[in-house]
Amino acid sequence: MTDLLPDQLTKWQNVENIIKEQLSRANVKEIRTPIVEMTELFVRGIGEGTDVVNKEMYTFLDRGERSCTLRPEGTASVARAVINNGNLKGTLNKLWYMGPMFRYERPQAGRQRQFHQLGVEYIGYESPNSDVKIISLAWDILQKLGISELILEINSLGDRTDRESYKISFLKWLKDNYDNLDQDSRERINKNPLRILDTKNPNTQKLLEYAPKLNQFLSERSLERYSFIKRQLEILKIPFIENLNLVRGLDYYSHTAFEFTSGALGSQATVCGGGRYDDLFDQMGGDKTPAIGFAIGLERLILIAGKRLEKSRDPDIYIVNKGQLAESLAIALSRKLSNFDLITELDLSGSSFSRQFKKANKSNAKSVVVIGDEEAKKKEFSIKLFNNSIETSNEVTISVEDNVKLEQWIQKNLNLNISAKK
Ligand code: HAM
C-alpha cells in the first residue's frame, strides 16, 4: 500500500475532476458505500471460486465476532446499497463511486494492495443500447484523458442457461484433458470450471485453444443482442476486438463483458473492466434487476494519462511580510483573499525580504503583496505583478479597509472573472 504525495496528487485531482465533469454531464449521480462490508456479501456477489474471494480478500473478525472484509471492488456494495434502500425508490439509477479497494495480490508496477477505482453502474437498465452507452461512456472518459494505444476487447457470456449448457460440454472436455491441466485449474473443475478460462498459466491457455467455446452455446436471443451491440459500436466508430476468452475475474457477469487495455502500460495493462450483471441482484436476495457497469483502475489511469494533467495552478498572490505587526496584517489579508477564486500563498517564515522574494519567484506566483512594518502601521499594503522587473507601473498601495480598490486591482491585473463572496 502506498502513500500518495502532494506532487502526485495534482495529476490525480485533475484526472478526477475531468471524470466527474463527464459523469455529471451524463447525469450520473455519486454514491458512497462503506469500505468495510460483511464478508458474505463478496462471497455471494463475486463468487466463491474466484481468485478475489479465495485468495485476495482482507478479512477479519470484528469485536462482535462477525466476519468483515475490506471491499475488493464496488459493484457488490452498490447492489447491496440499492437493495437495502428499497431499490432507491424503484427508479432507474445511474451511479458512480470513487475510492480505495483492497486486494491481497502480489504488488508490482500497476498493481497495489490498496488501489483506487472509479466505478459507474447503470442499474435497472436492460436494453442493449444501455450496454452501448456504458461502453461509449468509458471510451469517452479514457479519450478525454489522452490515453494512448487504447484497445477495447469485448465478449458475450450469454445468460445463465447458455452458460449451463456450455458448462456440460466444457466439463467433459476438462475431464478428458485432466492430465494436461495445471494444479490450480484441476482444483477449479468441481468448484467453478468457467474460471479455468481465466487462467494465467500459459500452458493451460494454449490447451484451452482446443476447448469448446462459450460463443457456440449462446442462444439466438443472446447472439442477437450481442450482434446489435457490435453493430452500434461500429456506427459510433468505437473500435473493438472480439476476445472469445474474455470471461473477467468476477462471477456475476452475463452477456456483455469488456476490458480496455493500453499498450502504454506494462504487464498490468487493463485500465478498465466491466460488463452486464443481470443476475447479481436476485442472487443477493433483491428483486431481479438488470444492470451494467465498469470500473477504471485509477493508479493505472494516472500512469498513462496525458502529461498536461501534471500541472498544478500557480499561486495568484504571494504575500511577503516582515515584522510582527506586518504578519498580523498579512494573516487578515489572506483571510480576506480567501473569499475570491484565488490561490494565495502566505509566507510565514519570518525570513528576510530578499529570501521571501526568492521564494515568491520560485513559486511562480503571478503577483506579490508586500507588507513591512511601515505599511502595517498605516494599515496598508502594496501589490504588484511579479515579473522580475523593476518596472512597477502596476504597483499600488491599498488600505486594508479598501475592498473596492483591491477588487479592481485583482480584476484588472489577474485576469480573473472574480466575484467576491463577502
Ligand atoms: P475488475 O476488473 O476486477 O472489475 O477491476 C477493474 C479495474 O481495477 C481493473 O481493470 C484495474 O484497472 C483495476 N485494478 C484491479 N485490481 C487492481 C490492483 N490490485 N491494483 C491496481 N489496479 C487494480 C471490477 O472491480 C468490477 N467491479 C467492475 C465492474 C463495475 N463491473 C461492473 N460494474
XYZ file of C-alpha atoms and ligand atoms in Angstrom:
455
model
C 0.000 0.000 0.000
C 1.459 3.323 -0.935
C 1.235 6.946 0.077
C 0.067 9.478 -2.446
C 2.111 12.644 -2.042
C 1.142 16.247 -2.882
C 3.233 16.289 -6.080
C 1.469 13.186 -7.394
C -1.963 14.317 -6.287
C -2.083 17.293 -8.647
C -2.477 14.836 -11.502
C -4.961 12.730 -9.505
C -7.121 15.776 -8.827
C -7.023 16.951 -12.436
C -7.962 13.467 -13.658
C -10.730 13.121 -11.069
C -12.169 16.498 -11.992
C -12.337 15.655 -15.690
C -14.028 12.324 -14.917
C -16.536 13.912 -12.537
C -17.404 16.529 -15.115
C -18.033 13.893 -17.781
C -20.220 11.922 -15.377
C -22.163 14.932 -14.283
C -22.844 15.801 -17.937
C -24.311 12.310 -18.346
C -26.412 12.939 -15.210
C -24.755 10.084 -13.281
C -25.075 10.560 -9.500
C -22.483 9.775 -6.858
C -22.972 7.049 -4.254
C -20.679 6.378 -1.275
C -20.764 2.973 0.388
C -18.744 1.791 3.416
C -15.231 0.453 2.916
C -15.952 -2.477 5.247
C -18.768 -4.928 4.446
C -19.863 -8.305 5.757
C -17.663 -10.983 4.105
C -20.780 -12.828 2.968
C -21.605 -10.009 0.533
C -18.492 -10.599 -1.556
C -18.581 -14.387 -1.267
C -22.116 -14.384 -2.644
C -21.715 -11.483 -5.063
C -18.271 -12.048 -6.577
C -18.356 -15.855 -6.308
C -16.665 -18.493 -4.185
C -14.461 -19.876 -6.906
C -12.856 -16.542 -7.856
C -9.299 -15.518 -7.025
C -10.609 -12.321 -5.455
C -12.682 -14.239 -2.875
C -10.361 -17.226 -2.451
C -7.008 -15.563 -2.197
C -7.200 -11.800 -2.159
C -9.638 -10.520 0.446
C -8.630 -8.711 3.620
C -10.980 -10.496 6.003
C -11.116 -10.213 9.788
C -13.430 -10.807 12.743
C -14.699 -7.645 14.367
C -15.231 -7.362 18.125
C -18.685 -8.856 17.720
C -17.104 -11.942 16.064
C -18.628 -11.047 12.686
C -16.594 -11.758 9.593
C -15.868 -8.459 7.842
C -13.943 -7.669 4.654
C -12.297 -4.558 3.222
C -14.073 -4.117 -0.104
C -12.133 -5.607 -3.029
C -14.427 -3.874 -5.553
C -17.509 -1.660 -5.629
C -20.259 -3.380 -7.616
C -21.453 -5.770 -4.888
C -21.585 -2.935 -2.348
C -23.571 -0.699 -4.698
C -26.031 -3.523 -5.389
C -26.401 -4.091 -1.634
C -26.966 -0.379 -1.029
C -29.614 -0.233 -3.748
C -31.424 -3.282 -2.305
C -31.143 -2.022 1.302
C -32.585 1.318 0.290
C -35.664 -0.112 -1.405
C -34.169 -0.179 -4.910
C -33.625 3.551 -4.453
C -37.369 4.144 -4.823
C -37.849 1.848 -7.786
C -36.298 4.275 -10.259
C -33.586 3.634 -12.808
C -30.279 4.542 -11.260
C -27.113 5.808 -12.847
C -24.476 5.804 -10.111
C -20.752 6.431 -9.788
C -18.277 5.941 -6.947
C -14.634 6.583 -6.401
C -12.426 5.266 -3.625
C -9.953 2.733 -2.277
C -10.336 -1.021 -2.850
C -8.228 -3.777 -1.277
C -6.876 -6.976 -2.788
C -4.084 -9.104 -1.364
C -2.286 -9.529 -4.671
C 1.438 -9.653 -5.372
C 2.360 -5.960 -5.702
C 4.147 -4.826 -8.858
C 4.040 -1.850 -11.217
C 0.365 -1.035 -11.748
C -0.771 -3.467 -9.056
C -1.205 -2.444 -5.431
C -2.903 -3.996 -2.437
C -4.764 -0.764 -1.827
C -5.760 0.761 -5.134
C -8.475 3.134 -6.275
C -11.343 2.655 -8.649
C -13.775 4.931 -10.375
C -16.869 2.829 -10.950
C -20.080 3.509 -12.858
C -23.197 1.345 -12.522
C -26.377 1.665 -14.620
C -28.977 -0.151 -12.532
C -32.381 -1.180 -13.882
C -31.148 -0.834 -17.476
C -31.886 -3.785 -19.720
C -31.751 -2.671 -23.337
C -28.656 -3.484 -25.408
C -28.412 0.254 -26.017
C -27.504 0.694 -22.342
C -24.531 -1.616 -22.959
C -23.534 0.620 -25.857
C -23.970 3.729 -23.724
C -21.837 2.347 -20.879
C -19.040 1.245 -23.206
C -19.063 4.586 -25.016
C -19.021 6.449 -21.688
C -15.889 4.557 -20.621
C -14.333 5.110 -24.048
C -15.054 8.858 -23.959
C -13.629 9.269 -20.452
C -10.423 7.481 -21.443
C -10.160 9.530 -24.638
C -10.699 12.792 -22.755
C -7.769 11.911 -20.541
C -5.492 11.384 -23.529
C -4.964 7.633 -23.028
C -2.930 6.294 -25.922
C -2.805 2.843 -27.527
C -6.248 2.071 -26.180
C -7.751 -1.296 -27.103
C -11.309 -2.334 -26.323
C -11.970 -6.062 -26.090
C -15.489 -7.420 -25.823
C -17.217 -10.763 -25.471
C -20.637 -12.126 -24.646
C -21.037 -14.575 -21.784
C -24.678 -15.288 -22.648
C -27.297 -15.833 -19.986
C -27.384 -18.403 -17.186
C -28.957 -21.110 -19.389
C -26.367 -20.588 -22.138
C -23.582 -20.962 -19.629
C -25.127 -24.073 -18.032
C -25.249 -25.886 -21.372
C -21.693 -24.768 -22.143
C -20.562 -25.992 -18.749
C -21.674 -29.567 -19.501
C -19.633 -29.719 -22.679
C -16.653 -27.855 -21.181
C -16.597 -30.153 -18.121
C -16.438 -33.196 -20.347
C -13.518 -31.650 -22.240
C -11.765 -30.746 -18.987
C -12.053 -34.302 -17.705
C -10.693 -35.671 -20.975
C -7.733 -33.290 -20.689
C -7.280 -33.540 -16.915
C -3.689 -34.819 -17.108
C -2.536 -31.745 -19.019
C -4.113 -29.180 -16.706
C -2.196 -27.174 -14.104
C -2.909 -27.818 -10.415
C -4.930 -24.630 -9.961
C -7.231 -25.497 -12.849
C -7.695 -29.071 -11.601
C -8.891 -27.711 -8.280
C -11.395 -25.497 -10.062
C -13.058 -28.290 -12.039
C -15.550 -29.101 -9.313
C -15.802 -25.673 -7.742
C -16.128 -23.285 -10.658
C -14.968 -24.668 -14.033
C -15.644 -21.476 -16.032
C -12.931 -19.741 -14.003
C -10.397 -22.002 -15.739
C -10.939 -19.866 -18.854
C -9.424 -17.027 -16.848
C -6.186 -18.948 -16.118
C -2.859 -17.149 -16.193
C -0.967 -20.408 -16.787
C 0.486 -20.216 -20.337
C 0.364 -23.995 -20.942
C -3.277 -24.209 -19.919
C -4.009 -21.120 -22.017
C -2.559 -22.934 -25.048
C -4.507 -26.072 -24.280
C -7.722 -24.064 -23.982
C -7.451 -23.058 -27.623
C -8.766 -26.550 -28.395
C -11.594 -26.430 -25.837
C -15.228 -25.847 -26.825
C -16.006 -22.133 -26.983
C -18.722 -20.389 -24.995
C -19.955 -18.444 -28.032
C -21.002 -21.710 -29.696
C -23.524 -22.194 -26.897
C -25.206 -18.797 -26.959
C -28.940 -18.834 -27.663
C -30.291 -16.997 -30.669
C -31.545 -14.209 -28.411
C -28.154 -13.779 -26.762
C -26.415 -13.754 -30.133
C -28.831 -11.193 -31.499
C -28.269 -8.961 -28.514
C -24.522 -9.242 -28.919
C -24.637 -8.541 -32.667
C -26.747 -5.452 -32.072
C -24.163 -4.069 -29.627
C -21.286 -4.702 -32.000
C -23.166 -3.007 -34.833
C -23.891 0.045 -32.697
C -20.248 0.322 -31.631
C -19.262 0.286 -35.278
C -21.771 3.040 -36.038
C -20.336 5.105 -33.165
C -16.841 4.468 -34.552
C -15.628 2.864 -31.349
C -13.086 0.275 -32.469
C -13.106 -3.079 -30.667
C -11.621 -6.545 -30.818
C -13.641 -9.650 -30.037
C -11.927 -11.845 -27.462
C -13.738 -15.159 -27.024
C -11.660 -15.971 -23.935
C -12.604 -12.791 -22.102
C -14.577 -14.040 -19.073
C -13.499 -11.455 -16.429
C -12.346 -12.403 -12.940
C -15.676 -11.997 -11.134
C -18.620 -14.409 -11.299
C -21.545 -12.011 -11.572
C -21.306 -11.265 -15.288
C -23.708 -12.270 -18.029
C -23.994 -11.203 -21.686
C -21.643 -8.277 -22.377
C -18.149 -8.314 -20.845
C -15.470 -5.838 -21.838
C -11.997 -4.589 -20.967
C -9.885 -1.660 -22.044
C -6.146 -2.201 -22.190
C -3.395 0.220 -23.100
C -0.084 -0.663 -24.703
C 1.374 2.232 -22.717
C 1.028 0.101 -19.543
C 3.317 -2.835 -18.775
C 2.113 -6.325 -17.920
C -0.821 -4.961 -15.886
C -2.380 -3.465 -18.983
C -6.083 -3.483 -18.116
C -7.128 0.021 -17.210
C -10.890 -0.574 -17.165
C -13.117 -3.617 -16.893
C -16.845 -4.085 -16.841
C -19.910 -5.860 -18.028
C -23.546 -6.735 -17.505
C -24.669 -8.407 -14.272
C -28.365 -9.180 -14.593
C -28.312 -11.998 -12.010
C -26.498 -10.254 -9.165
C -29.494 -8.609 -7.527
C -31.674 -11.698 -7.125
C -28.603 -13.717 -6.161
C -28.223 -11.281 -3.271
C -31.855 -11.501 -2.202
C -33.190 -8.465 -4.078
C -35.663 -8.204 -6.939
C -34.421 -9.279 -10.337
C -32.756 -6.129 -11.698
C -30.783 -5.832 -14.916
C -27.600 -3.772 -14.623
C -24.313 -2.974 -16.308
C -21.220 -1.050 -15.305
C -17.460 -0.665 -15.359
C -14.585 0.320 -13.124
C -11.405 2.154 -14.055
C -8.238 1.457 -12.052
C -7.093 4.952 -11.133
C -3.427 4.113 -10.424
C -3.098 2.639 -13.909
C -5.040 5.500 -15.435
C -2.800 8.102 -13.772
C 0.307 6.297 -15.066
C -0.785 6.839 -18.662
C -2.977 9.945 -18.558
C -1.683 12.945 -20.524
C 1.345 14.825 -19.161
C -0.501 18.144 -19.316
C -2.542 16.937 -16.311
C 0.532 17.040 -14.068
C 0.478 20.809 -13.907
C -0.944 22.481 -10.831
C -2.272 26.030 -10.724
C 0.368 28.528 -9.621
C -0.411 30.942 -6.785
C -2.095 34.149 -7.884
C -0.774 36.162 -4.956
C 2.258 35.637 -2.735
C 2.204 37.643 0.482
C 5.648 38.804 1.601
C 5.759 40.295 5.106
C 8.257 41.109 7.820
C 7.713 42.060 11.459
C 5.046 41.148 13.975
C 2.575 43.837 13.023
C 3.034 43.085 9.320
C 2.467 39.401 9.919
C -0.872 40.002 11.671
C -1.963 42.222 8.813
C -0.836 39.570 6.313
C -2.986 36.952 8.035
C -6.003 39.257 7.974
C -5.418 39.979 4.277
C -5.057 36.303 3.373
C -8.416 35.635 5.064
C -9.993 38.382 3.008
C -8.464 36.953 -0.208
C -9.918 33.522 0.562
C -13.287 34.989 -0.456
C -12.068 35.201 -4.051
C -11.323 32.427 -6.512
C -7.618 32.981 -5.978
C -4.719 30.860 -4.787
C -2.855 32.741 -2.091
C 0.453 31.771 -0.509
C 1.096 33.451 2.825
C 4.785 33.492 3.791
C 5.080 32.717 7.492
C 8.837 32.088 7.531
C 9.787 35.398 9.150
C 12.902 35.415 6.935
C 14.375 38.430 5.177
C 12.517 40.268 2.404
C 15.020 39.106 -0.209
C 14.595 35.467 0.826
C 10.829 35.761 0.698
C 11.013 37.375 -2.743
C 13.164 34.486 -3.959
C 10.561 32.023 -2.735
C 7.773 34.029 -4.335
C 9.674 33.904 -7.616
C 10.224 30.164 -7.333
C 6.543 29.577 -6.632
C 5.675 31.183 -9.987
C 3.220 33.487 -8.253
C 1.554 35.958 -10.586
C 1.674 38.826 -8.140
C 3.193 39.777 -4.857
C 1.870 41.685 -1.846
C 4.467 43.396 0.314
C 3.872 44.372 3.931
C 6.626 45.837 6.059
C 6.199 47.427 9.479
C 5.878 50.880 7.896
C 2.919 49.745 5.761
C 1.481 47.790 8.691
C 1.461 50.841 10.889
C -0.531 52.674 8.233
C -2.802 49.631 7.784
C -1.922 49.293 4.125
C -0.039 47.029 1.761
C 1.430 47.273 -1.706
C 0.600 44.862 -4.500
C 2.178 44.404 -7.925
C 2.510 41.898 -10.702
C 5.535 39.735 -10.122
C 7.508 39.918 -13.315
C 11.064 40.237 -12.089
C 11.407 43.726 -13.456
C 11.968 46.897 -11.540
C 9.165 48.400 -13.552
C 6.435 48.999 -11.041
C 3.730 50.730 -13.029
C 1.102 48.307 -11.830
C 2.165 48.630 -8.205
C -0.395 50.248 -5.949
C -0.762 50.836 -2.277
C -4.099 49.798 -0.866
C -5.606 50.347 2.540
C -6.767 47.098 4.232
C -10.221 48.599 4.530
C -10.480 49.426 0.824
C -12.173 46.335 -0.632
C -13.218 48.125 -3.799
C -9.693 49.117 -4.777
C -8.390 45.614 -4.031
C -11.107 44.028 -6.134
C -10.470 46.420 -9.019
C -6.756 45.682 -8.977
C -7.325 41.935 -8.969
C -9.853 42.155 -11.765
C -7.624 44.300 -13.935
C -4.307 42.542 -13.345
C -5.015 38.912 -12.569
C -7.394 38.449 -15.423
C -9.822 36.555 -13.287
C -13.517 36.533 -13.549
C -13.798 37.102 -9.841
C -16.855 37.626 -7.804
C -16.274 38.352 -4.184
C -18.475 36.424 -1.776
C -18.073 38.754 1.132
P -12.014 -5.524 -12.090
O -11.650 -5.889 -13.487
O -11.740 -6.525 -11.046
O -13.549 -5.154 -12.127
O -11.291 -4.168 -11.705
C -11.422 -3.016 -12.504
C -10.089 -2.321 -12.683
O -9.495 -2.050 -11.415
C -9.039 -3.155 -13.390
O -9.217 -3.097 -14.787
C -7.761 -2.488 -12.962
O -7.525 -1.338 -13.755
C -8.079 -2.043 -11.547
N -7.462 -2.965 -10.568
C -7.922 -4.166 -10.160
N -7.086 -4.707 -9.252
C -6.061 -3.831 -9.084
C -4.874 -3.803 -8.279
N -4.588 -4.786 -7.425
N -4.056 -2.720 -8.372
C -4.353 -1.709 -9.234
N -5.450 -1.684 -10.006
C -6.303 -2.716 -9.933
C -14.277 -4.769 -11.032
O -13.799 -4.499 -9.964
C -15.750 -4.637 -11.311
N -16.412 -4.219 -10.062
C -16.008 -3.654 -12.434
C -17.463 -3.514 -12.751
C -18.271 -2.499 -12.376
N -18.201 -4.377 -13.407
C -19.449 -3.940 -13.464
N -19.511 -2.813 -12.823
